[in-house]
XYZ file of C-alpha atoms in Angstrom:
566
model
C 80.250 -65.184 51.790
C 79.551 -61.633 50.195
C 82.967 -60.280 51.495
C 84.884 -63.056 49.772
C 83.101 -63.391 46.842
C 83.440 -59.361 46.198
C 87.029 -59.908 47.502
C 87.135 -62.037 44.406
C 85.921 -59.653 41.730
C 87.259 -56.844 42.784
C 91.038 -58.830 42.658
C 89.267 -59.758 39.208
C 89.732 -56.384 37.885
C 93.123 -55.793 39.504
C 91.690 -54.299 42.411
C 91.222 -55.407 46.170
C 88.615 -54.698 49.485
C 89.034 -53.320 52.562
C 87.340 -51.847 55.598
C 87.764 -48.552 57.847
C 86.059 -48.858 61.034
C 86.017 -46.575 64.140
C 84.609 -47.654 67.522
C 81.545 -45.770 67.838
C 81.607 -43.446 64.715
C 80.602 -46.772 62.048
C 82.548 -48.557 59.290
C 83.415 -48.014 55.902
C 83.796 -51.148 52.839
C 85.268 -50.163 50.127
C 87.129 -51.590 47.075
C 89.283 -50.569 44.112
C 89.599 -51.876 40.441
C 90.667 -50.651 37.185
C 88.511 -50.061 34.386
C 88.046 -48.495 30.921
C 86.514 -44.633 31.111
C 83.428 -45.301 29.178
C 82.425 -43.518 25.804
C 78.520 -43.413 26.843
C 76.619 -41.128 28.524
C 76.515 -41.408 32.511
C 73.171 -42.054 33.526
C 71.682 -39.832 37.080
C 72.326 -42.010 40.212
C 70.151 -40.606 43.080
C 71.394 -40.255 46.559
C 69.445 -42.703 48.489
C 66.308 -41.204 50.973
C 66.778 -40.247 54.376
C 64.284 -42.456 55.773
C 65.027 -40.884 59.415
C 62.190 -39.950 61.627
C 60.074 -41.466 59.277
C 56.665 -42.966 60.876
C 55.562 -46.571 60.214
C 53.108 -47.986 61.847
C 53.091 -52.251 61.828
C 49.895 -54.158 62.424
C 50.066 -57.724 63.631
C 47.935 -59.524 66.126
C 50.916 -61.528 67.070
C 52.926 -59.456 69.618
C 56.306 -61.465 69.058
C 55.888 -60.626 65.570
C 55.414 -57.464 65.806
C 58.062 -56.800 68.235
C 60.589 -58.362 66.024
C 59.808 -56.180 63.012
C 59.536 -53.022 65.095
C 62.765 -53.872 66.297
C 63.847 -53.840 62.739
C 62.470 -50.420 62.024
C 63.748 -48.807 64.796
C 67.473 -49.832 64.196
C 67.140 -48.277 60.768
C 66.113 -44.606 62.342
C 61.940 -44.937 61.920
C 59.661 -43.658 64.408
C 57.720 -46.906 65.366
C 53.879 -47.283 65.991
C 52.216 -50.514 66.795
C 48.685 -51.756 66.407
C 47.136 -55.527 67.366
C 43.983 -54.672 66.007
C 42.442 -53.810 62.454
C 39.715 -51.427 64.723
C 43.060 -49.710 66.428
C 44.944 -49.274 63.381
C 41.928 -47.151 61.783
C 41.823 -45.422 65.248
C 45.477 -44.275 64.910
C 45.049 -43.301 60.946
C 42.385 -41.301 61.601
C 43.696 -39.483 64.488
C 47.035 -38.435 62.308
C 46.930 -34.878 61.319
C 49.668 -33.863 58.144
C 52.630 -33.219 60.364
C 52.234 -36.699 62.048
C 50.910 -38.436 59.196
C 52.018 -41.893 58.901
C 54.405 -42.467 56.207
C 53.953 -46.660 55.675
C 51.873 -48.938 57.173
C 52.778 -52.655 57.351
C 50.346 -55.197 57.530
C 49.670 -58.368 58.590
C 47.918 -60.550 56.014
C 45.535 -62.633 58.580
C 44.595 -61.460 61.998
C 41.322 -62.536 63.930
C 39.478 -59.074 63.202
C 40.316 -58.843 59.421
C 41.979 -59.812 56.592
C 45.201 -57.769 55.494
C 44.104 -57.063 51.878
C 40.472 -55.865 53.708
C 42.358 -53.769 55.962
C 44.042 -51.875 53.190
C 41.282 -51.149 51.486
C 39.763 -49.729 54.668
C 42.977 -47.623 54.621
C 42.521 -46.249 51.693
C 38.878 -45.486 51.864
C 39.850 -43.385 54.645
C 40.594 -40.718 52.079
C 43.747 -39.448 54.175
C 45.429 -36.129 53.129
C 48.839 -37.844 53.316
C 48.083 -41.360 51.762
C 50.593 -44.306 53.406
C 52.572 -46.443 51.487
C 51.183 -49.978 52.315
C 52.568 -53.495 52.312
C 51.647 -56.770 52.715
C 53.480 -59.149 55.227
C 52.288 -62.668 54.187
C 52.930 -65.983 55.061
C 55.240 -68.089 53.710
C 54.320 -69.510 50.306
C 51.634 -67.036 49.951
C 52.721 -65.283 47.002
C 49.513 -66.092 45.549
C 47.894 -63.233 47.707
C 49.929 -60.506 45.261
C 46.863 -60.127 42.434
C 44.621 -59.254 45.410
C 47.068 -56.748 47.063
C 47.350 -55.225 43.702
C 43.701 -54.461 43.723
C 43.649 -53.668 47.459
C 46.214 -50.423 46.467
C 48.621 -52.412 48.519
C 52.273 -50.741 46.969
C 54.198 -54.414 47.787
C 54.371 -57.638 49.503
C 56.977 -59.171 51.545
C 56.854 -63.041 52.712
C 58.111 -63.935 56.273
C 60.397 -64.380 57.674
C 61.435 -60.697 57.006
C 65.235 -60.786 57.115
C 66.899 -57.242 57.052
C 68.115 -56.786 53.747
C 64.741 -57.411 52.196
C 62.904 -54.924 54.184
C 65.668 -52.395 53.438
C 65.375 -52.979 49.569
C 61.380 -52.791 50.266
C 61.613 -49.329 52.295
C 64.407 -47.500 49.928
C 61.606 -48.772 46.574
C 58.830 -47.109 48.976
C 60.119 -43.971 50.049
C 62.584 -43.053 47.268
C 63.447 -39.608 46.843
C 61.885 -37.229 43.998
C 64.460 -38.282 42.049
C 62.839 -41.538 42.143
C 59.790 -39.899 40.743
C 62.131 -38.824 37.902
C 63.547 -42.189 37.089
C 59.864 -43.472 37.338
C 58.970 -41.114 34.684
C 61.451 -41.762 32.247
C 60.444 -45.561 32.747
C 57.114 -44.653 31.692
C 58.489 -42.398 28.839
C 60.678 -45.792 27.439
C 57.998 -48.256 27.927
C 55.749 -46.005 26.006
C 58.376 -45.497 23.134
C 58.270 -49.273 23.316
C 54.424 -49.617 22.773
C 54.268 -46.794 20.004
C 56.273 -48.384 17.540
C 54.337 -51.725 17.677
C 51.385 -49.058 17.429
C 52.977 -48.616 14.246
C 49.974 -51.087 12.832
C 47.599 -48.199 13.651
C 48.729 -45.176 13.053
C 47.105 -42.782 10.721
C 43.736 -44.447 12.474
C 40.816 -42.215 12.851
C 39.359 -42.562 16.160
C 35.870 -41.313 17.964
C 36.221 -40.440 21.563
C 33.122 -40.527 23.236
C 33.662 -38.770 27.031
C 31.426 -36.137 28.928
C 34.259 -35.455 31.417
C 37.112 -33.075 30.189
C 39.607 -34.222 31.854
C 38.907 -37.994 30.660
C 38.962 -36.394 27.013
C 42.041 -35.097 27.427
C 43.920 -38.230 29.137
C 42.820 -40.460 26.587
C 42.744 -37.765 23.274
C 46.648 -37.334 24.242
C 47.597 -40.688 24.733
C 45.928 -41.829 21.258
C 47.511 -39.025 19.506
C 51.190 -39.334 21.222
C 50.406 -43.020 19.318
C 49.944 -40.979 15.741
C 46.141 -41.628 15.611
C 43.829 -38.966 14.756
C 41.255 -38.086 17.358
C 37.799 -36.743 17.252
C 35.813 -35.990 20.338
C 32.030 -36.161 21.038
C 30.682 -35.095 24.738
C 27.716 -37.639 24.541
C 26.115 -40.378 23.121
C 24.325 -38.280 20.323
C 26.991 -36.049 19.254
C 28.878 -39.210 18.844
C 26.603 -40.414 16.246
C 26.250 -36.818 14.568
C 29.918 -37.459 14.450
C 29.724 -40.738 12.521
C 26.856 -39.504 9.884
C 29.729 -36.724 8.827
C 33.056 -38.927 8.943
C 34.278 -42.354 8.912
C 35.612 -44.293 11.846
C 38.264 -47.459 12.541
C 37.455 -47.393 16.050
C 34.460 -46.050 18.837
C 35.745 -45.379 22.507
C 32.439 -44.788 24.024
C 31.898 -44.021 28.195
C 28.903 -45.837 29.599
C 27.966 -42.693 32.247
C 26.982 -39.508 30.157
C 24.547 -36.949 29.967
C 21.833 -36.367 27.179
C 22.558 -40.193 25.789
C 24.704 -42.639 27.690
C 26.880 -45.448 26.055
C 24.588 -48.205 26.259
C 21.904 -46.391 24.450
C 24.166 -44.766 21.791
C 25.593 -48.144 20.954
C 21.835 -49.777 20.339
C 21.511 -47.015 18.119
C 24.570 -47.521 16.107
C 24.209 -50.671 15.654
C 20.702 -50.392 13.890
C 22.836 -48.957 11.150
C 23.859 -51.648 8.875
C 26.238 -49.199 7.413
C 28.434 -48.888 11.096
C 27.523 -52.608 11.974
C 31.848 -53.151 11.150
C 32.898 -50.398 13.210
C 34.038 -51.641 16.663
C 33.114 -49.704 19.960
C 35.098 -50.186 23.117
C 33.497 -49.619 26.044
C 35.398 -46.812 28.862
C 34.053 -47.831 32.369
C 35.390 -47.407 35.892
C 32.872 -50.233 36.658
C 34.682 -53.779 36.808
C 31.131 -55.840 37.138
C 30.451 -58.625 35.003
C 26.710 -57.561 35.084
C 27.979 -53.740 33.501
C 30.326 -56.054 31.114
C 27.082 -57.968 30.004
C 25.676 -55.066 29.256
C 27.326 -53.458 26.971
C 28.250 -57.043 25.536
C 24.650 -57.592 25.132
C 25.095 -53.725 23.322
C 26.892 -54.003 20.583
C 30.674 -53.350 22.158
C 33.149 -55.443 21.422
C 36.012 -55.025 24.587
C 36.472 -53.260 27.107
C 39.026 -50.071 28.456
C 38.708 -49.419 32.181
C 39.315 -46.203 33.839
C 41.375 -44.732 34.578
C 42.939 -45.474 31.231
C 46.354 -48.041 31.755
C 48.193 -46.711 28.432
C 49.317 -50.486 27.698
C 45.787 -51.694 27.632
C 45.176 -49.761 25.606
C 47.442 -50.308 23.346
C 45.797 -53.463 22.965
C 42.988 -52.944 21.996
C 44.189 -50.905 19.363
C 45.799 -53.832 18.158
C 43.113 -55.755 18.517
C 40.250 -54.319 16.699
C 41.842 -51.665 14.647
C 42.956 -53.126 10.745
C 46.583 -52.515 9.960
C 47.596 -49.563 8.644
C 50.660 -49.941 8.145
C 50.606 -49.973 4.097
C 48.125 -46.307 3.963
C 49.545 -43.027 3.116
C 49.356 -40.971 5.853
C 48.246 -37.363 4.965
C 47.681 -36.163 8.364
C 50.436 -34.668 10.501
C 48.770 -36.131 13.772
C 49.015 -39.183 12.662
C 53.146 -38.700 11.537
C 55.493 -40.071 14.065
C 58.280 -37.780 12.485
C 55.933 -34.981 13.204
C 55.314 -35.731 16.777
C 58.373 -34.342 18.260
C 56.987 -31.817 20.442
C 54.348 -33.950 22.467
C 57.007 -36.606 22.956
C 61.016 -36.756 21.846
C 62.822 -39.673 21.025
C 63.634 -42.019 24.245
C 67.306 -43.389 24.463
C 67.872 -46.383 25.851
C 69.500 -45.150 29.080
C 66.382 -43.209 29.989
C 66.837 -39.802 28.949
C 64.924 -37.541 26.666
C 67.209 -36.752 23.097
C 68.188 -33.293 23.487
C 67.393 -32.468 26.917
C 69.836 -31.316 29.338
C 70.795 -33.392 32.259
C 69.574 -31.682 35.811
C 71.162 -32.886 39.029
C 67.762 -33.006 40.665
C 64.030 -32.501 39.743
C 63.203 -29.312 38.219
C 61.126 -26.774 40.652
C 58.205 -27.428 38.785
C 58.258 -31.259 39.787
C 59.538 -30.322 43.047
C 56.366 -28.366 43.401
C 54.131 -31.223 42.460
C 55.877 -33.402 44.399
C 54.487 -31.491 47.635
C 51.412 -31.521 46.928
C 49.383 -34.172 49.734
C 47.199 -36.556 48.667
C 49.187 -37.398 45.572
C 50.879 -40.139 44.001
C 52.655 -38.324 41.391
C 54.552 -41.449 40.146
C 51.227 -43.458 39.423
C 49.926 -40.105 37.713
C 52.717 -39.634 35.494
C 52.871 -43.653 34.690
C 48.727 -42.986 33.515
C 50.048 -39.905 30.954
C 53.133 -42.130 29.918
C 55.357 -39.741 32.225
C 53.994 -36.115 30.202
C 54.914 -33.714 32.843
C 53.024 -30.849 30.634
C 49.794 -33.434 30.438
C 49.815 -34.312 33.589
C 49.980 -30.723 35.243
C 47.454 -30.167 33.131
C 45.186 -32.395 34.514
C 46.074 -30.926 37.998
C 44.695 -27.622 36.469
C 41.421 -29.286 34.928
C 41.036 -31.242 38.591
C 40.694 -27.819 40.424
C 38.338 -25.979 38.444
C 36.399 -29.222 37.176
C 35.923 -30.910 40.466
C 36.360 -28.809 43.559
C 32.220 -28.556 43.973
C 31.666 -31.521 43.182
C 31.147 -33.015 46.470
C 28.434 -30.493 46.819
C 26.882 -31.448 43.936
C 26.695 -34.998 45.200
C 24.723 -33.711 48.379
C 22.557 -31.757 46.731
C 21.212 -34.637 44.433
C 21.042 -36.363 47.444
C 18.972 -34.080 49.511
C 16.813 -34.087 46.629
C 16.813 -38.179 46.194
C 18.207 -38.041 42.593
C 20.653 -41.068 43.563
C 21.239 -41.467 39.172
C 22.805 -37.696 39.459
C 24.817 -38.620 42.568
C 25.835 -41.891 40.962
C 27.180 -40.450 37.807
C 29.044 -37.606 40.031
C 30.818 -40.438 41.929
C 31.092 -42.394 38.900
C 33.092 -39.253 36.926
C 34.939 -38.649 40.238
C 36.173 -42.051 40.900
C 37.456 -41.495 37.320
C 39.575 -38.835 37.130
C 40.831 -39.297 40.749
C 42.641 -42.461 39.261
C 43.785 -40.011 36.731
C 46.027 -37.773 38.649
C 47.201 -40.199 41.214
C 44.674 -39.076 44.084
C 44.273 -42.877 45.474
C 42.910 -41.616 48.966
C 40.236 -39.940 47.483
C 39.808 -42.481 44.523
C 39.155 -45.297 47.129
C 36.555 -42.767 48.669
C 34.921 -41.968 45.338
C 34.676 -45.935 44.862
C 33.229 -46.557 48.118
C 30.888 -43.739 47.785
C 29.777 -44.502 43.679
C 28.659 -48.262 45.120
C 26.885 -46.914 47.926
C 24.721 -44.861 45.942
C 24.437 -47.507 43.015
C 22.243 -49.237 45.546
C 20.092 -46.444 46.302
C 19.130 -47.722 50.016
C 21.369 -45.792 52.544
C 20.854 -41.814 52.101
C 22.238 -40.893 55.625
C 25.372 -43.238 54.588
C 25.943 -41.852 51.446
C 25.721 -38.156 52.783
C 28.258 -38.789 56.046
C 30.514 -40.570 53.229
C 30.281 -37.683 51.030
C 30.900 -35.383 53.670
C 34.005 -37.177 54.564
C 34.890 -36.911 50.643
C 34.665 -33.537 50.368
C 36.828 -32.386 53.378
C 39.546 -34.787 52.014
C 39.413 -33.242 48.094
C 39.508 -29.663 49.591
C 42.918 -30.743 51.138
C 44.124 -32.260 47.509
C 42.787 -28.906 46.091
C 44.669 -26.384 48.534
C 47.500 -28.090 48.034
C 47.516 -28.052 44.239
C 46.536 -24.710 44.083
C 48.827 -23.312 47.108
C 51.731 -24.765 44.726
C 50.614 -23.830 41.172
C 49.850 -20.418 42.202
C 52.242 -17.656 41.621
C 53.868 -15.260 43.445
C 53.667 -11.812 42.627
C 56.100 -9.105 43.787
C 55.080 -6.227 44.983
C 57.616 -3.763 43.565
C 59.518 -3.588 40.823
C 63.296 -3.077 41.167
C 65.143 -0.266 39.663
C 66.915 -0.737 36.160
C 70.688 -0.363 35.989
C 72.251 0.663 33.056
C 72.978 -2.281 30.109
C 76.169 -2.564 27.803
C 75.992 -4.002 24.806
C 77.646 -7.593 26.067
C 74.594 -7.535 28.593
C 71.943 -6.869 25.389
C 73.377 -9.842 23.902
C 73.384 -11.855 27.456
C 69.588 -10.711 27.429
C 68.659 -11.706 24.048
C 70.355 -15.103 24.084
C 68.324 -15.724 27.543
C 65.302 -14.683 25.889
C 65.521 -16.803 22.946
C 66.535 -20.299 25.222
C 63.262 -19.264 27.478
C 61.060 -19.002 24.349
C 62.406 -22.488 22.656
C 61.804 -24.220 26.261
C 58.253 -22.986 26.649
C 57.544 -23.576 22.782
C 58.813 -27.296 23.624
C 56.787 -27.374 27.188
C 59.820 -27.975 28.810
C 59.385 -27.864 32.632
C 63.212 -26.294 32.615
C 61.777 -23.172 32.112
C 60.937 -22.340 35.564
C 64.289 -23.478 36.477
C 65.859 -20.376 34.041
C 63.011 -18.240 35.088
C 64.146 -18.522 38.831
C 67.747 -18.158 37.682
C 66.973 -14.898 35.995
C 64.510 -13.650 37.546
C 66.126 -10.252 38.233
C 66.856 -9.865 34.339
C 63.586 -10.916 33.005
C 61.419 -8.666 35.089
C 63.643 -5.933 34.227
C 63.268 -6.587 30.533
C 60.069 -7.471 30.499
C 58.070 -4.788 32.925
C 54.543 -5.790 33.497
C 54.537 -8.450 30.935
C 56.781 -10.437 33.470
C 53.932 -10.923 35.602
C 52.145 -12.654 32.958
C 55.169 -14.677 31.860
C 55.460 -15.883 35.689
C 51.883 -16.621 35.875
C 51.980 -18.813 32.766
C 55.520 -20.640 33.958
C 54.270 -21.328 37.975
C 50.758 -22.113 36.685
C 51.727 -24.739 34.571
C 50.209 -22.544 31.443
C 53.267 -22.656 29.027
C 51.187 -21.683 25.907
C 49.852 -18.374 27.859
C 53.889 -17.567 29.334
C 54.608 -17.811 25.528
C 52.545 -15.810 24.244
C 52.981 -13.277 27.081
C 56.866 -13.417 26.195
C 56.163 -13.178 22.472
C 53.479 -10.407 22.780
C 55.942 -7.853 24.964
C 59.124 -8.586 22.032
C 56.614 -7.676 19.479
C 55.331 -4.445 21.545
């Protein structure tokens, strides 16, 4: 039915099919038709992956079943690994090192030992280095399972029978290419575009971010300001309200978890002033618990934002609770959507970024991030609305902000200080969400209600221990690929003409307007020139190439401005 109804379109557009087959070698379809050359830009079509020698691993009780879909797998080039059990699917996980890790795991949604969505989240609390894509095989008609798989970190559900083309469309959305990364990004760069102008309401809002945590601050501070709000930040409860005696607020964002005064007790405070009783506070938790809802209900708060922050949420409370704007002058810059070109440039509709060149393939700085294990770069660039600058920041702030943490946690431990180790786990489960580190975010969740209960200390420790050997392997591998290189030697100079001056200067002056605009492409022209710039620049180059492979584009600029001027 496919062959003849293509048969008919393609005749359709004065074209016809046909097929080239060789005994052995494979077949090609193909058709022709005639059509208009279009006016508009060609959007990027990515090669599809090569899912060869990839390793799946299918767990189903029933041994038909599983047969049938490893049968499946197999004819499409994966490496195949079956489990009957919940107990011997853990087993295998765990025994995986990084060159053998399994790439996606396919799971039964009832067997006698466990539940599917239970399994997954057993998966993921395994913290593995190389997390597995995971999905769902349900019955049929039970479609109804997909809210709970969302929650599980289950990445998609399929309902049986599984017929080939469906679990090809399923694997090529799973294991796309880094181009898919690319396309994901852009998605989250037009959805956002979408969602800022009906922030148009808002903008020119002044907003108090209340946030201990750094790298919290500076998820949610950018997102608010890419949305032309103006942001003030307060590191606790009581700088928050030294914050409101100076200046006047549409909106409170205030974390629960904080040192010096938390977010329950700053709100009771606030709200004994009649003078902010109007001012709404949103609560920022990574706790989902109607008691910790109750709570800061019973506070003073008026809604709720949980962490890590979904930029579309909020959005909505924006909406919700701050009064329209729209009819205010607006006298701040920050809050000017015409003046907000640099931290995010018009979106067209076909996906790319106004007045950035098209690249055939990711950029070497996304190729670099794309390496790193442990990470799910697309669901870390959907959380910063697909800012490659933000989000590598983030990567920087996650290194130096959390790499002794887990030691931290055992120390308050040893000691019995479970509210320290609690707010640790609390902060981590955070900002794992954050950058896309679901292995260890799943950990970090297990762990921060373990020692919410305050009952199981040798628990809690062999957990930790487990967390900490898992972020060291997120850390190397961020830092093994943001880390430059530094040559040794540098090369001799050969004589310039004038033509190559020019060649120089006009290089020069592209490098500085990419940096200035935090455009990742700058690597890409570093690399391409590298011979020219460290001739040029001498010991300054070192700096520049720091600043570019570290994902510090202010510090390469100024390194390239400071040697011009010198």
């Amino acid at each position: 039915l496919g062959l003849a109804i293509s048969k008919r379109l393609a005749a359709l557009m004065g074209g016809e099919v046909g097929v080239d087959s060789e005994l052995g070698q494979g077949s090609t379809f193909w058709f022709t038709a005639r059509l208009r050359k279009s006016t508009q830009v060609p959007a990027l079509h990515e090669p599809l992956p090569d899912v060869r020698g990839k390793r799946v691993l299918v767990v189903d009780d029933n041994p038909r079943a599983r047969e049938l879909l490893g049968q499946q797998l197999t004819s499409l080039s994966f490496q195949v690994h079956q489990a009957a059990t919940g107990v011997e699917a853990l087993a295998l996980l765990r025994d995986t090192g990084l060159e053998s890790a399994i790439d996606l795991v396919f799971l039964d949604w009832k067997m006698p030992d466990v539940m599917g969505v239970d399994l997954a989240r057993q998966v993921r609390s395994l913290g593995l280095a190389a997390s597995p894509r995971l999905v769902l095989v349900a019955g049929h008609g039970r479609e109804d399972l997909r809210p709970a798989a969302r929650d599980a970190g289950i990445d998609a559900l399929i309902v049986k029978p599984v017929n080939p083309s469906l679990l090809f469309d399923t694997l090529i959305s799973l294991l796309g290419s880094p181009g898919a990364e690319r396309r994901r990004q852009r998605r989250a760069q037009v959805q956002w575009a979408g969602t800022r102008q009906d922030l148009l309401p808002v903008q020119g809002a002044r907003v108090l971010l209340v946030e201990d945590n750094d790298l919290n601050q500076e998820v949610a501070a950018g997102i608010l300001r890419l949305a032309g709000l103006m942001v003030d930040i307060a590191g606790n409860g009581q700088i928050a309200i030294d914050k409101m005696a100076q200046n006047p607020y549409d909106l409170v964002l205030m974390d629960m978890q904080m040192p010096v005064m938390d977010g329950i007790t700053a709100t009771l405070a606030i709200r004994q002033r009649e003078a902010w009783q109007h001012i709404p506070i949103v609560a920022m938790t990574a706790n989902a618990r109607d008691s910790d809802r109750e709570r800061c209900l019973q506070a003073g708060m008026v809604d709720f934002v949980t962490k890590p922050i979904e930029p579309e949420e909020l959005g909505r409370v924006l909406l919700r609770w701050i009064p329209d704007k729209s009819g205010a002058p607006k006298d701040n810059p920050e809050a000017d959507p015409a003046g907000d070109t640099q931290a995010l440039r018009p979106v067209l509709s076909n996906g790319r970024v106004e007045g950035a060149e098209v690249s055939a393939g990711p950029s070497l700085l996304e190729q670099a991030v794309l390496q790193i294990p442990g990470l799910d770069v697309g669901q870390g660039l959907r959380r910063v609305i697909g800012s490659i600058p933000l989000y590598l920041s983030l990567l920087r702030k996650f290194v130096s902000g959390q790499r002794d943490v887990p030691d931290q946690i055992l120390q308050a431990l040893d000691q019995r200080d479970w509210e320290r180790a609690e707010i640790l786990a609390h902060t981590l489960k955070g900002v794992t969400g954050n950058i896309g580190a679901t292995g260890l975010q799943h950990l970090a969740t297990e762990l921060d209600a373990l020692v919410s209960e305050r009952a199981d200390p040798d628990a809690a420790l062999e957990l930790t221990g487990r967390l900490k050997v898992q972020l060291a392997v997120v850390v190397q591998g961020i830092e093994s690929q943001l880390s430059p290189a530094v040559p040794a030697t540098k090369p001799p100079a050969p004589a310039v003409d004038e033509a190559g001056r020019r060649q120089v200067q006009e290089l020069r002056q592209r490098l500085e307007a990419l940096l200035a605009d935090d455009d990742p492409e700058a690597a890409d022209l570093l690399a391409q020139h590298a011979e020219v710039f460290r001739r040029e620049l001498g010991v300054a180059y070192h700096a520049l190439e720091s600043g570019i492979r570290g994902f510090d584009f202010p510090a390469a600029l100024q390194a390239l401005r400071g040697q011009a001027s010198s």
